[in-house]
Amino acid sequence: MSKYIFICGGVMSGVGKGIATSSIAKILSWYGYKVTCFKIDPYVNVDAGTMNPLEHGEVFVLKDGTECDQDMGHYERFLNQELTKVNYMTTGSIYLSLIQKERSLFFNGKCVEVVPHVPLEVIDKINQAKKLTKAEIVITEIGGTVGEYQNLLFLEAVRILKLKQPKDVILVLVSYLPYQGEGMEIKTKPTQYAIRALNSAGLQPDFVLARALFPLDDKRKEKISFNCGIDKENIISAPDEKIIYKIPLNFEKEKIGEKILRLFNLKSKSKKSKDFLKWQKELNKIKKIDQEIKIGIVGKYFKTGDFILADVYISVIEAIKHASWFLGYQPKIVWLNSEEYEVDKKRVEELKNYHGIVIPGGFGSRGVEGKILAIKYCRENKIPLFGLCYGLQLMIVEFARNVCGLKNAQTTEVNPKAKNAVIDILKEQKKLLKEKLYGGTMRLGDWECEIKRGTIAWRAYTELSRTDAEFSRRYQKNVSFSSTFGQPFPRVLKVVERHRHRYEVNPKYHKILQKNGFVFSGTSQNGLLVEIGELSQNIHPFFLGTQFHPELKSKFLHPHPLFLEFIKQSTK
Ligand code: GLN
């Protein structure tokens, strides 16, 4: 079976195409279909790895090390699937593969043209993803907004595929409907223009998802239907929703799943899927939660002009939510700008107002000293602190300076000539940087990590699952972790986590750090690389950092064990 759904966006960016794609995929999986999601990014960048987060939001990393768009994270979190590079494409990667083909005489002397060769290559890539994931239905999200020049070749791919297989292709427009005036009337005209833009590309959407502050009323549905020639039934209300995991249920209220299957001439394979019931039950539970937990994220990639860009840490935010909800807490997440602590050191004392603090990943020297001040404050005042990647590295720098007495300890990312270079670049990375080989060359994706017995990390990955039957049931199913996980009293515990970094805890300083009480509770390559570092719970309730990014593997119904342990300690 070859069925394709394409999702494109109208009126403005950030309209929620990623969540719409994930939700439709989720719904079709509830009807018993094997689905996969595919993302097309319109950038010329070959992947998202070289982009500043302020430009593009979070860089999500797949298990095979692909650095990609944050929407890939939504697909994984909704579908509880692990995707790979076959599920992702950019304009740059398409041109790259076309040019490589041309250089190897693949086209047998033909003239290679932007049309039709680029759209055909796009279709080819989608079919490859379909084949490799064995999906029955592929849901492809086209990045950008309809009407943009860079969108056209992808719409052309939809047109060609629809021409070849008219009964197998569905086009969904996710469009924004603003409101106006005192009566807050929802306006349909911008969406009508977006549909016209699709029409001029030779396409008519089968569905319109009407994104707005409120549900769309009948009258406005009729307006879009009449003016644009779309079945009123297929104009689906998509009001703003605080908890994104509710969106598939909202769509289902308008029977979008049945309508899609009918258009495809398919029948539902399962009546009430177990996953649907679990999903619904969890959302009902969340609705009733009344205790709050306040978590601060001390970072730097927030500000863009006068606006806050929380998207940069989207996986961290979702991981905090998953764990908090699981433990029966409603998280209140607050952005704290580390650069402000550098201007006014006393401001760091505001951290005492939080149950727990997260220092997320990052790059470069801006805001680093502010983060180090925050770490010192949390360590001395026993505030639960969770450091992720750069977060761990800066915890080591702080500890080296203030506990081990290593004056001016630093990461060579900030000062390449640092005397006490407690964090240093990986040997093999030095050469790459010299040759300016930046793209896709960090230590990326899945790497194994061995957990030390008797540590917080060991307990998080093992004991928690034994004391909580429900947790254990869910977690043992989480195949994304090492196969030894979940067995009672494993002798050796290895977990697999996702990475994205060039720097490491310098092995020259392992001894002195350990002697002063820093416990390396997760290591790889026979102890050479530090993957998790922590202080004993006799000293601090939760002072733990990871070189990997646990947030990338947390799922709605499967929170990450380290986030669970962090939130658990924060509630105390
Ligand atoms: N900048 C650090 C490194 O490259 C940490 C990276 C990160 O936080 N993802 O090692």
Coordinates of C-alpha atoms and ligand atoms in Angstrom, one line a residue:
M1 CA 0.0 0.0 0.0
S2 CA 1.3 3.5 -0.9
K3 CA -0.5 6.3 0.7
Y4 CA 0.8 9.8 1.1
I5 CA -0.3 12.7 3.2
F6 CA 1.3 16.1 2.7
I7 CA 1.1 18.9 5.3
C8 CA 1.8 22.5 4.3
G9 CA 1.4 25.8 6.1
G10 CA -0.6 28.9 5.2
V11 CA -0.4 32.6 6.3
M12 CA 2.5 32.4 8.7
S13 CA 5.3 30.3 10.0
G14 CA 5.1 28.6 13.4
V15 CA 1.5 27.7 12.7
G16 CA 1.8 24.2 14.2
K17 CA 2.5 22.0 11.2
G18 CA 4.8 19.8 13.2
I19 CA 2.2 19.1 15.8
A20 CA -0.5 18.6 13.2
T21 CA 1.7 16.2 11.3
S22 CA 2.5 14.2 14.5
S23 CA -1.2 14.3 15.5
I24 CA -2.5 13.0 12.2
A25 CA 0.2 10.3 12.3
K26 CA -0.8 9.3 15.8
I27 CA -4.5 9.1 14.9
L28 CA -3.8 6.9 11.9
S29 CA -1.7 4.6 14.1
W30 CA -4.7 4.4 16.5
Y31 CA -6.7 3.1 13.5
G32 CA -4.1 0.3 13.1
Y33 CA -1.9 1.7 10.3
K34 CA 1.8 1.6 10.2
V35 CA 2.8 5.2 9.7
T36 CA 6.0 7.3 9.5
C37 CA 6.6 11.0 9.3
F38 CA 9.0 12.8 6.9
K39 CA 10.2 16.4 7.1
I40 CA 11.3 18.6 4.3
D41 CA 13.2 21.7 5.4
P42 CA 13.4 24.4 2.7
Y43 CA 17.0 25.5 3.7
V44 CA 20.0 25.1 1.5
N45 CA 21.9 23.9 4.6
V46 CA 22.5 20.2 4.2
D47 CA 21.2 19.6 7.7
A48 CA 20.4 21.7 10.8
G49 CA 23.7 21.1 12.5
T50 CA 25.4 24.3 11.4
M51 CA 22.5 26.6 12.2
N52 CA 22.4 28.9 15.3
P53 CA 19.5 27.9 17.5
L54 CA 18.3 31.5 17.4
E55 CA 17.9 31.1 13.7
H56 CA 16.2 27.8 13.6
G57 CA 15.2 26.7 17.1
E58 CA 16.4 23.5 18.7
V59 CA 18.6 21.2 16.7
F60 CA 17.2 17.7 17.3
V61 CA 19.6 14.7 17.0
L62 CA 18.4 11.3 15.8
K63 CA 19.9 8.0 16.9
D64 CA 22.1 7.8 13.8
G65 CA 23.5 11.2 14.5
T66 CA 21.4 13.2 12.0
E67 CA 21.1 16.8 13.2
C68 CA 17.7 18.0 12.1
D69 CA 14.6 20.1 12.7
Q70 CA 12.9 20.2 16.1
D71 CA 9.7 18.8 14.5
M72 CA 11.5 15.4 14.2
G73 CA 11.4 15.5 18.0
H74 CA 7.7 16.0 18.0
Y75 CA 7.2 13.0 15.6
E76 CA 9.3 10.8 17.9
R77 CA 7.5 12.0 21.1
F78 CA 4.1 11.4 19.6
L79 CA 4.7 8.2 17.8
N80 CA 7.2 6.7 20.3
Q81 CA 9.3 5.8 17.3
E82 CA 13.0 6.3 16.6
L83 CA 13.5 7.9 13.3
T84 CA 16.7 8.1 11.1
K85 CA 18.1 10.2 8.4
V86 CA 15.8 8.7 5.8
N87 CA 13.0 10.6 7.4
Y88 CA 14.6 14.0 6.9
M89 CA 15.5 16.2 3.9
T90 CA 16.6 19.7 3.1
T91 CA 16.8 21.6 -0.1
G92 CA 20.6 21.4 0.3
S93 CA 20.6 17.6 0.8
I94 CA 18.4 17.1 -2.3
Y95 CA 20.7 19.2 -4.5
L96 CA 23.7 17.4 -3.0
S97 CA 22.4 14.0 -3.9
L98 CA 21.3 15.1 -7.4
I99 CA 24.7 16.6 -8.1
Q100 CA 26.4 13.5 -6.9
K101 CA 24.2 11.4 -9.2
E102 CA 25.0 13.7 -12.1
R103 CA 28.7 13.4 -11.5
S104 CA 28.5 9.7 -11.6
L105 CA 26.7 9.7 -14.9
F106 CA 23.5 8.5 -13.4
F107 CA 21.4 10.5 -15.9
N108 CA 23.2 9.1 -18.9
G109 CA 24.1 12.3 -20.5
K110 CA 20.7 13.9 -20.1
C111 CA 20.3 17.6 -19.2
V112 CA 19.5 17.7 -15.4
E113 CA 16.8 20.3 -14.7
V114 CA 15.4 21.9 -11.6
V115 CA 12.0 20.7 -12.8
P116 CA 11.3 17.8 -13.0
H117 CA 14.5 16.4 -11.5
V118 CA 14.3 18.1 -8.1
P119 CA 10.6 17.2 -7.4
L120 CA 11.3 13.6 -8.7
E121 CA 14.2 13.3 -6.3
V122 CA 12.0 14.5 -3.5
I123 CA 9.4 11.8 -4.3
D124 CA 12.2 9.3 -4.6
K125 CA 13.4 10.1 -1.0
I126 CA 9.9 9.9 0.4
N127 CA 9.5 6.5 -1.2
Q128 CA 12.9 5.4 0.3
A129 CA 11.7 6.4 3.7
K130 CA 8.4 4.5 3.2
K131 CA 10.3 1.4 2.1
L132 CA 12.9 1.4 4.9
T133 CA 10.4 2.1 7.6
K134 CA 7.8 -0.3 6.1
A135 CA 5.2 2.4 6.6
E136 CA 1.8 2.1 4.9
I137 CA 1.2 5.8 5.1
V138 CA 3.9 8.5 5.0
I139 CA 3.0 11.9 6.4
T140 CA 5.3 14.5 4.9
E141 CA 5.6 18.0 6.4
I142 CA 6.7 20.7 4.0
G143 CA 8.5 23.4 5.9
G144 CA 8.0 27.0 5.3
T145 CA 4.8 28.8 4.2
V146 CA 2.7 28.4 1.0
G147 CA 3.5 31.3 -1.4
E148 CA 7.2 31.3 -0.6
Y149 CA 9.6 30.8 -3.5
Q150 CA 11.5 28.0 -1.7
N151 CA 8.3 26.0 -1.2
L152 CA 7.4 25.7 -4.9
L153 CA 9.6 22.7 -5.8
F154 CA 8.1 20.7 -3.0
L155 CA 4.5 21.6 -4.0
E156 CA 5.5 20.5 -7.5
A157 CA 6.5 17.1 -6.0
V158 CA 3.0 16.8 -4.5
R159 CA 1.4 17.8 -7.8
I160 CA 3.4 15.2 -9.8
L161 CA 2.7 12.5 -7.3
K162 CA -1.0 13.4 -7.2
L163 CA -1.1 13.2 -11.0
K164 CA 0.4 9.7 -10.9
Q165 CA -1.6 8.3 -8.0
P166 CA -4.6 10.6 -7.5
K167 CA -6.3 8.3 -5.0
D168 CA -3.2 7.9 -2.9
V169 CA -2.4 11.5 -2.1
I170 CA -4.0 13.8 0.4
L171 CA -3.0 17.5 0.9
V172 CA -3.6 19.2 4.2
L173 CA -3.2 23.0 4.6
V174 CA -2.6 24.1 8.2
S175 CA -3.5 27.7 8.1
Y176 CA -3.7 30.6 10.6
L177 CA -6.9 32.6 11.1
P178 CA -6.4 35.8 13.0
Y179 CA -9.1 37.6 14.9
Q180 CA -10.1 41.2 14.7
G181 CA -12.1 43.9 16.6
E182 CA -13.8 43.9 19.9
G183 CA -16.0 41.0 19.0
M184 CA -12.8 39.0 18.3
E185 CA -14.2 37.8 15.0
I186 CA -12.1 35.2 13.3
K187 CA -11.2 36.2 9.8
T188 CA -10.9 33.8 6.9
K189 CA -9.5 36.0 4.1
P190 CA -5.7 35.3 4.7
T191 CA -6.5 31.6 4.6
Q192 CA -8.5 32.0 1.3
Y193 CA -5.4 33.7 -0.2
A194 CA -3.2 30.8 1.0
I195 CA -5.5 28.4 -0.7
R196 CA -5.4 30.5 -3.9
A197 CA -1.6 30.3 -3.7
L198 CA -1.9 26.5 -3.6
N199 CA -4.3 26.6 -6.5
S200 CA -1.8 28.6 -8.6
A201 CA 0.7 25.7 -7.9
G202 CA -1.9 23.4 -9.4
L203 CA -3.1 22.0 -6.1
Q204 CA -6.3 22.0 -4.1
P205 CA -6.1 21.1 -0.4
D206 CA -8.3 18.2 0.7
F207 CA -8.4 19.4 4.3
V208 CA -7.9 22.7 6.0
L209 CA -6.8 22.7 9.6
A210 CA -8.0 26.1 10.9
R211 CA -5.5 27.2 13.5
A212 CA -6.9 30.0 15.6
L213 CA -7.3 31.2 19.2
F214 CA -10.8 29.7 19.3
P215 CA -12.6 26.8 17.6
L216 CA -13.9 27.8 14.1
D217 CA -17.7 28.2 14.0
D218 CA -19.9 26.8 11.2
K219 CA -20.4 30.2 9.5
R220 CA -16.7 30.6 8.9
K221 CA -16.3 27.0 7.8
E222 CA -19.0 27.7 5.2
K223 CA -17.2 30.8 4.1
I224 CA -14.0 29.0 3.4
S225 CA -15.9 26.1 1.8
F226 CA -17.9 28.3 -0.5
N227 CA -15.1 30.6 -1.6
C228 CA -12.5 27.9 -2.0
G229 CA -14.5 24.9 -3.1
I230 CA -13.5 22.6 -0.2
D231 CA -16.0 20.2 1.4
K232 CA -17.1 21.9 4.7
E233 CA -16.7 18.7 6.5
N234 CA -13.0 18.8 5.7
I235 CA -12.4 22.1 7.3
I236 CA -11.2 21.1 10.8
S237 CA -11.2 23.3 13.8
A238 CA -7.7 23.5 15.4
P239 CA -7.9 26.0 18.3
D240 CA -4.9 26.8 20.5
E241 CA -4.2 24.1 23.0
K242 CA -1.9 24.4 26.0
I243 CA -1.1 20.7 26.2
I244 CA 0.0 19.7 22.7
Y245 CA -0.7 16.0 23.4
K246 CA -4.4 16.8 23.5
I247 CA -4.4 17.9 19.9
P248 CA -4.9 14.4 18.3
L249 CA -8.0 14.1 20.6
N250 CA -9.3 17.5 19.5
F251 CA -8.8 16.5 15.8
E252 CA -10.6 13.3 16.4
K253 CA -13.6 15.2 17.8
E254 CA -14.1 16.2 14.1
K255 CA -13.4 12.7 13.0
I256 CA -10.4 13.6 10.9
G257 CA -9.1 10.0 11.0
E258 CA -12.3 8.5 9.5
K259 CA -12.4 11.2 6.9
I260 CA -8.8 10.6 5.8
L261 CA -9.4 6.8 5.6
R262 CA -12.6 7.4 3.6
L263 CA -10.7 9.5 1.1
F264 CA -8.1 6.9 0.8
N265 CA -10.8 4.2 0.5
L266 CA -9.4 2.4 3.6
K267 CA -11.1 0.9 6.6
S268 CA -10.1 1.2 10.2
K269 CA -8.1 -1.9 11.3
S270 CA -8.7 -1.5 15.0
K271 CA -11.7 -0.2 17.0
K272 CA -10.2 1.2 20.1
S273 CA -6.4 0.9 20.3
K274 CA -4.8 0.4 23.7
D275 CA -2.4 3.2 23.1
F276 CA -5.4 5.6 22.5
L277 CA -7.0 4.6 25.8
K278 CA -3.7 5.1 27.6
W279 CA -3.2 8.4 25.9
Q280 CA -6.6 9.6 26.9
K281 CA -6.2 8.3 30.5
E282 CA -3.0 10.2 30.9
L283 CA -4.6 13.4 29.7
N284 CA -7.5 13.0 32.0
K285 CA -5.0 12.6 34.9
I286 CA -3.1 15.7 33.9
K287 CA -6.3 17.7 33.8
K288 CA -6.8 17.0 37.5
I289 CA -3.3 17.8 38.7
D290 CA -3.3 20.7 41.2
Q291 CA 0.2 20.7 42.7
E292 CA 2.8 22.8 41.0
I293 CA 6.6 22.4 40.6
K294 CA 8.7 25.4 39.6
I295 CA 11.7 24.6 37.4
G296 CA 14.1 27.3 36.2
I297 CA 16.1 26.9 32.9
V298 CA 19.3 28.9 33.0
G299 CA 20.3 29.4 29.4
K300 CA 21.1 32.1 26.8
Y301 CA 19.3 31.4 23.6
F302 CA 16.1 33.1 24.6
K303 CA 16.1 36.6 23.2
T304 CA 15.3 37.5 19.7
G305 CA 14.7 41.2 19.5
D306 CA 12.0 41.9 22.0
F307 CA 10.7 38.3 22.0
I308 CA 11.5 35.1 23.9
L309 CA 12.3 32.1 21.9
A310 CA 11.5 29.1 24.0
D311 CA 11.6 26.8 21.0
V312 CA 15.4 26.5 21.4
Y313 CA 14.9 24.2 24.4
I314 CA 11.8 22.5 23.3
S315 CA 12.9 18.9 24.1
V316 CA 14.1 20.0 27.5
I317 CA 10.7 21.6 28.2
E318 CA 8.8 18.5 27.0
A319 CA 11.0 16.2 29.0
I320 CA 10.4 18.2 32.2
K321 CA 6.6 18.1 31.4
H322 CA 6.6 14.3 30.8
A323 CA 8.4 13.6 34.1
S324 CA 6.4 16.1 36.1
W325 CA 3.0 14.9 34.9
F326 CA 4.0 11.3 35.4
L327 CA 4.8 12.1 39.1
G328 CA 1.6 14.1 39.5
Y329 CA 2.9 17.7 39.2
Q330 CA 2.1 20.6 36.9
P331 CA 5.4 22.1 35.9
K332 CA 5.9 25.9 35.8
I333 CA 8.9 26.5 33.7
V334 CA 10.7 29.8 33.9
W335 CA 13.5 31.1 31.5
L336 CA 16.4 32.6 33.3
N337 CA 19.0 34.4 31.3
S338 CA 22.5 33.5 32.5
E339 CA 24.0 36.7 31.1
E340 CA 22.0 38.7 33.6
Y341 CA 23.9 37.0 36.5
E342 CA 27.2 38.3 34.9
V343 CA 25.9 41.9 35.1
D344 CA 24.5 41.6 38.7
K345 CA 26.0 38.6 40.6
K346 CA 23.4 39.0 43.4
R347 CA 20.6 38.1 41.0
V348 CA 21.6 34.5 41.2
E349 CA 20.0 34.3 44.6
E350 CA 16.6 34.2 42.8
L351 CA 17.4 30.5 42.2
K352 CA 16.3 29.8 45.7
N353 CA 12.7 30.4 44.6
Y354 CA 12.8 27.3 42.4
H355 CA 12.3 23.6 43.2
G356 CA 14.9 22.6 40.6
I357 CA 17.3 24.1 38.0
V358 CA 18.3 22.9 34.6
I359 CA 21.4 24.0 32.7
P360 CA 20.8 23.0 29.1
G361 CA 23.3 22.5 26.3
G362 CA 25.0 25.3 24.6
F363 CA 28.0 26.5 22.6
G364 CA 30.6 29.3 22.9
S365 CA 31.5 31.7 25.7
R366 CA 28.5 34.0 25.9
G367 CA 26.7 33.5 29.2
V368 CA 29.1 30.9 30.5
E369 CA 30.3 32.7 33.6
G370 CA 26.6 33.4 34.5
K371 CA 25.9 29.7 34.3
I372 CA 28.9 28.9 36.5
L373 CA 27.6 31.3 39.1
A374 CA 24.2 29.6 39.0
I375 CA 25.9 26.2 39.4
K376 CA 27.9 27.4 42.4
Y377 CA 24.7 28.7 44.0
C378 CA 22.8 25.5 43.5
R379 CA 25.7 23.4 44.7
E380 CA 26.2 25.4 47.9
N381 CA 22.5 25.8 48.6
K382 CA 21.5 22.2 47.8
I383 CA 19.1 23.1 45.1
P384 CA 18.5 20.2 42.7
L385 CA 20.5 20.9 39.5
F386 CA 20.5 18.9 36.3
G387 CA 23.2 19.8 33.7
L388 CA 22.8 18.7 30.1
C389 CA 25.9 18.5 27.9
Y390 CA 27.5 22.0 28.3
G391 CA 25.6 22.0 31.6
L392 CA 27.7 19.0 32.8
Q393 CA 30.9 20.5 31.4
L394 CA 30.3 23.8 33.3
M395 CA 29.5 21.9 36.5
I396 CA 32.9 20.3 36.2
V397 CA 34.5 23.7 35.6
E398 CA 32.8 25.2 38.7
F399 CA 33.7 22.2 40.9
A400 CA 37.3 22.3 39.7
R401 CA 37.6 26.0 40.5
N402 CA 35.7 26.1 43.8
V403 CA 36.2 22.7 45.3
C404 CA 39.4 21.3 43.9
G405 CA 41.1 24.7 44.1
L406 CA 42.2 24.6 40.4
K407 CA 42.5 28.3 39.8
N408 CA 41.1 29.5 36.5
A409 CA 39.8 26.1 35.5
Q410 CA 38.1 26.4 32.2
T411 CA 36.9 24.7 29.1
T412 CA 39.1 25.2 26.0
E413 CA 35.9 26.1 24.1
V414 CA 36.0 29.4 26.0
N415 CA 39.8 29.7 26.4
P416 CA 41.9 27.5 24.1
K417 CA 45.0 28.4 26.2
A418 CA 43.5 27.6 29.6
K419 CA 46.1 26.4 32.1
N420 CA 43.6 24.1 33.9
A421 CA 41.7 22.8 30.8
V422 CA 39.4 20.5 32.7
I423 CA 37.1 20.4 29.6
D424 CA 39.1 19.9 26.4
I425 CA 38.3 19.1 22.8
L426 CA 38.4 15.5 21.7
K427 CA 41.7 14.7 20.0
E428 CA 40.1 13.6 16.7
Q429 CA 38.0 16.8 16.7
K430 CA 41.1 19.1 16.7
K431 CA 42.0 18.1 13.1
L432 CA 38.5 18.5 11.9
L433 CA 38.2 22.1 13.1
K434 CA 41.6 23.0 11.7
E435 CA 40.3 22.0 8.3
K436 CA 37.0 23.8 8.9
L437 CA 35.1 20.6 8.7
Y438 CA 32.2 21.7 10.9
G439 CA 29.1 20.0 9.4
G440 CA 28.0 16.7 10.9
T441 CA 31.4 16.1 12.6
M442 CA 30.6 16.3 16.3
R443 CA 30.4 13.2 18.5
L444 CA 26.8 12.6 17.4
G445 CA 23.9 10.3 18.1
D446 CA 23.7 7.0 20.0
W447 CA 26.7 6.0 22.2
E448 CA 26.7 3.4 24.9
C449 CA 27.4 4.4 28.5
E450 CA 28.1 2.1 31.4
I451 CA 26.4 3.0 34.7
K452 CA 28.2 2.7 38.0
R453 CA 26.5 0.7 40.7
G454 CA 25.2 2.5 43.8
T455 CA 24.9 5.9 42.2
I456 CA 21.9 8.2 41.6
A457 CA 22.2 7.3 37.9
W458 CA 22.1 3.5 38.7
R459 CA 19.0 4.0 40.8
A460 CA 17.3 6.2 38.3
Y461 CA 17.8 3.6 35.5
T462 CA 17.0 0.6 37.6
E463 CA 15.4 0.8 41.0
L464 CA 12.8 3.4 40.1
S465 CA 11.4 0.9 37.7
R466 CA 11.1 -1.8 40.3
T467 CA 9.4 0.3 42.9
D468 CA 6.8 1.6 40.5
A469 CA 5.0 -1.2 38.7
E470 CA 3.4 1.2 36.2
F471 CA 6.7 2.8 35.5
S472 CA 8.4 -0.5 35.1
R473 CA 5.8 -1.7 32.6
R474 CA 6.2 1.4 30.5
Y475 CA 9.9 1.6 30.8
Q476 CA 10.7 -1.9 30.0
K477 CA 8.8 -1.5 26.8
N478 CA 11.0 1.5 26.0
V479 CA 13.2 -0.4 23.6
S480 CA 15.3 2.7 23.0
F481 CA 17.4 1.8 26.0
S482 CA 20.0 -0.9 26.4
S483 CA 18.8 -4.5 26.3
T484 CA 20.1 -5.1 29.8
F485 CA 17.8 -2.5 31.2
G486 CA 14.9 -3.6 33.2
Q487 CA 16.3 -7.0 34.2
P488 CA 16.2 -7.3 38.0
F489 CA 19.6 -6.6 39.5
P490 CA 21.6 -6.4 36.3
R491 CA 25.3 -7.0 36.9
V492 CA 26.3 -4.5 34.3
L493 CA 24.0 -1.7 33.2
K494 CA 24.6 -0.1 29.9
V495 CA 22.3 2.5 28.4
V496 CA 22.3 4.1 25.0
E497 CA 21.8 7.9 24.9
R498 CA 22.1 10.6 22.2
H499 CA 25.1 12.9 21.9
R500 CA 26.1 16.2 20.2
H501 CA 29.4 17.6 21.4
R502 CA 33.1 18.2 20.6
Y503 CA 34.5 18.7 24.1
E504 CA 34.9 16.2 27.0
V505 CA 35.9 16.0 30.6
N506 CA 39.8 16.0 30.3
P507 CA 41.1 12.6 31.4
K508 CA 44.1 14.3 33.0
Y509 CA 41.8 15.8 35.6
H510 CA 39.7 12.7 36.3
K511 CA 41.7 11.7 39.4
I512 CA 41.6 15.1 41.2
L513 CA 37.9 15.6 40.4
Q514 CA 37.1 12.1 41.8
K515 CA 39.3 12.6 44.8
N516 CA 37.4 15.7 45.7
G517 CA 34.0 13.9 45.5
F518 CA 32.8 14.2 41.9
V519 CA 31.5 10.7 41.1
F520 CA 31.6 9.5 37.5
S521 CA 28.5 7.4 37.5
G522 CA 28.4 6.9 33.7
T523 CA 31.4 6.3 31.5
S524 CA 32.2 5.0 28.1
Q525 CA 35.3 3.7 26.3
N526 CA 36.5 1.9 29.4
G527 CA 36.2 4.9 31.7
L528 CA 38.0 7.3 29.3
L529 CA 35.0 9.4 28.6
V530 CA 32.7 10.8 31.3
E531 CA 29.0 10.4 30.4
I532 CA 27.4 11.2 33.8
G533 CA 28.9 13.0 36.7
E534 CA 27.2 13.5 40.1
L535 CA 27.8 14.3 43.8
S536 CA 26.9 11.7 46.4
Q537 CA 23.4 12.2 47.8
N538 CA 25.0 12.6 51.3
I539 CA 26.4 15.9 50.0
H540 CA 23.6 17.1 47.7
P541 CA 20.1 15.9 46.9
F542 CA 20.6 16.0 43.1
F543 CA 23.7 17.5 41.5
L544 CA 24.0 15.6 38.3
G545 CA 25.0 16.3 34.8
T546 CA 25.1 14.2 31.6
Q547 CA 27.4 14.6 28.6
F548 CA 24.6 13.2 26.5
H549 CA 21.1 14.7 25.9
P550 CA 18.5 12.6 27.9
E551 CA 15.8 15.1 26.8
L552 CA 16.0 13.8 23.3
K553 CA 14.7 10.3 24.3
S554 CA 11.9 11.4 26.7
K555 CA 8.4 10.6 25.4
F556 CA 4.9 11.6 26.5
L557 CA 4.0 8.2 28.0
H558 CA 7.6 7.3 28.7
P559 CA 9.4 10.0 30.6
H560 CA 13.2 9.7 30.9
P561 CA 14.5 8.1 34.1
L562 CA 17.0 10.8 34.9
F563 CA 14.4 13.6 34.4
L564 CA 12.1 11.5 36.7
E565 CA 14.7 11.3 39.4
F566 CA 15.5 15.1 39.0
I567 CA 11.8 16.0 39.3
K568 CA 11.4 13.6 42.2
Q569 CA 14.2 15.2 44.2
S570 CA 12.9 18.7 43.2
T571 CA 9.5 17.9 44.8
K572 CA 11.3 17.3 48.1
Ligands
GLN1 N1 29.7 23.1 23.5 C1 29.9 21.9 24.1 C2 30.6 20.9 23.2 O1 30.7 21.0 22.0 C3 28.6 21.3 24.5 C4 27.6 21.0 23.4 C5 26.2 20.9 23.8 O2 25.8 21.3 24.9 N2 25.4 20.2 23.0 O3 31.1 19.9 23.7

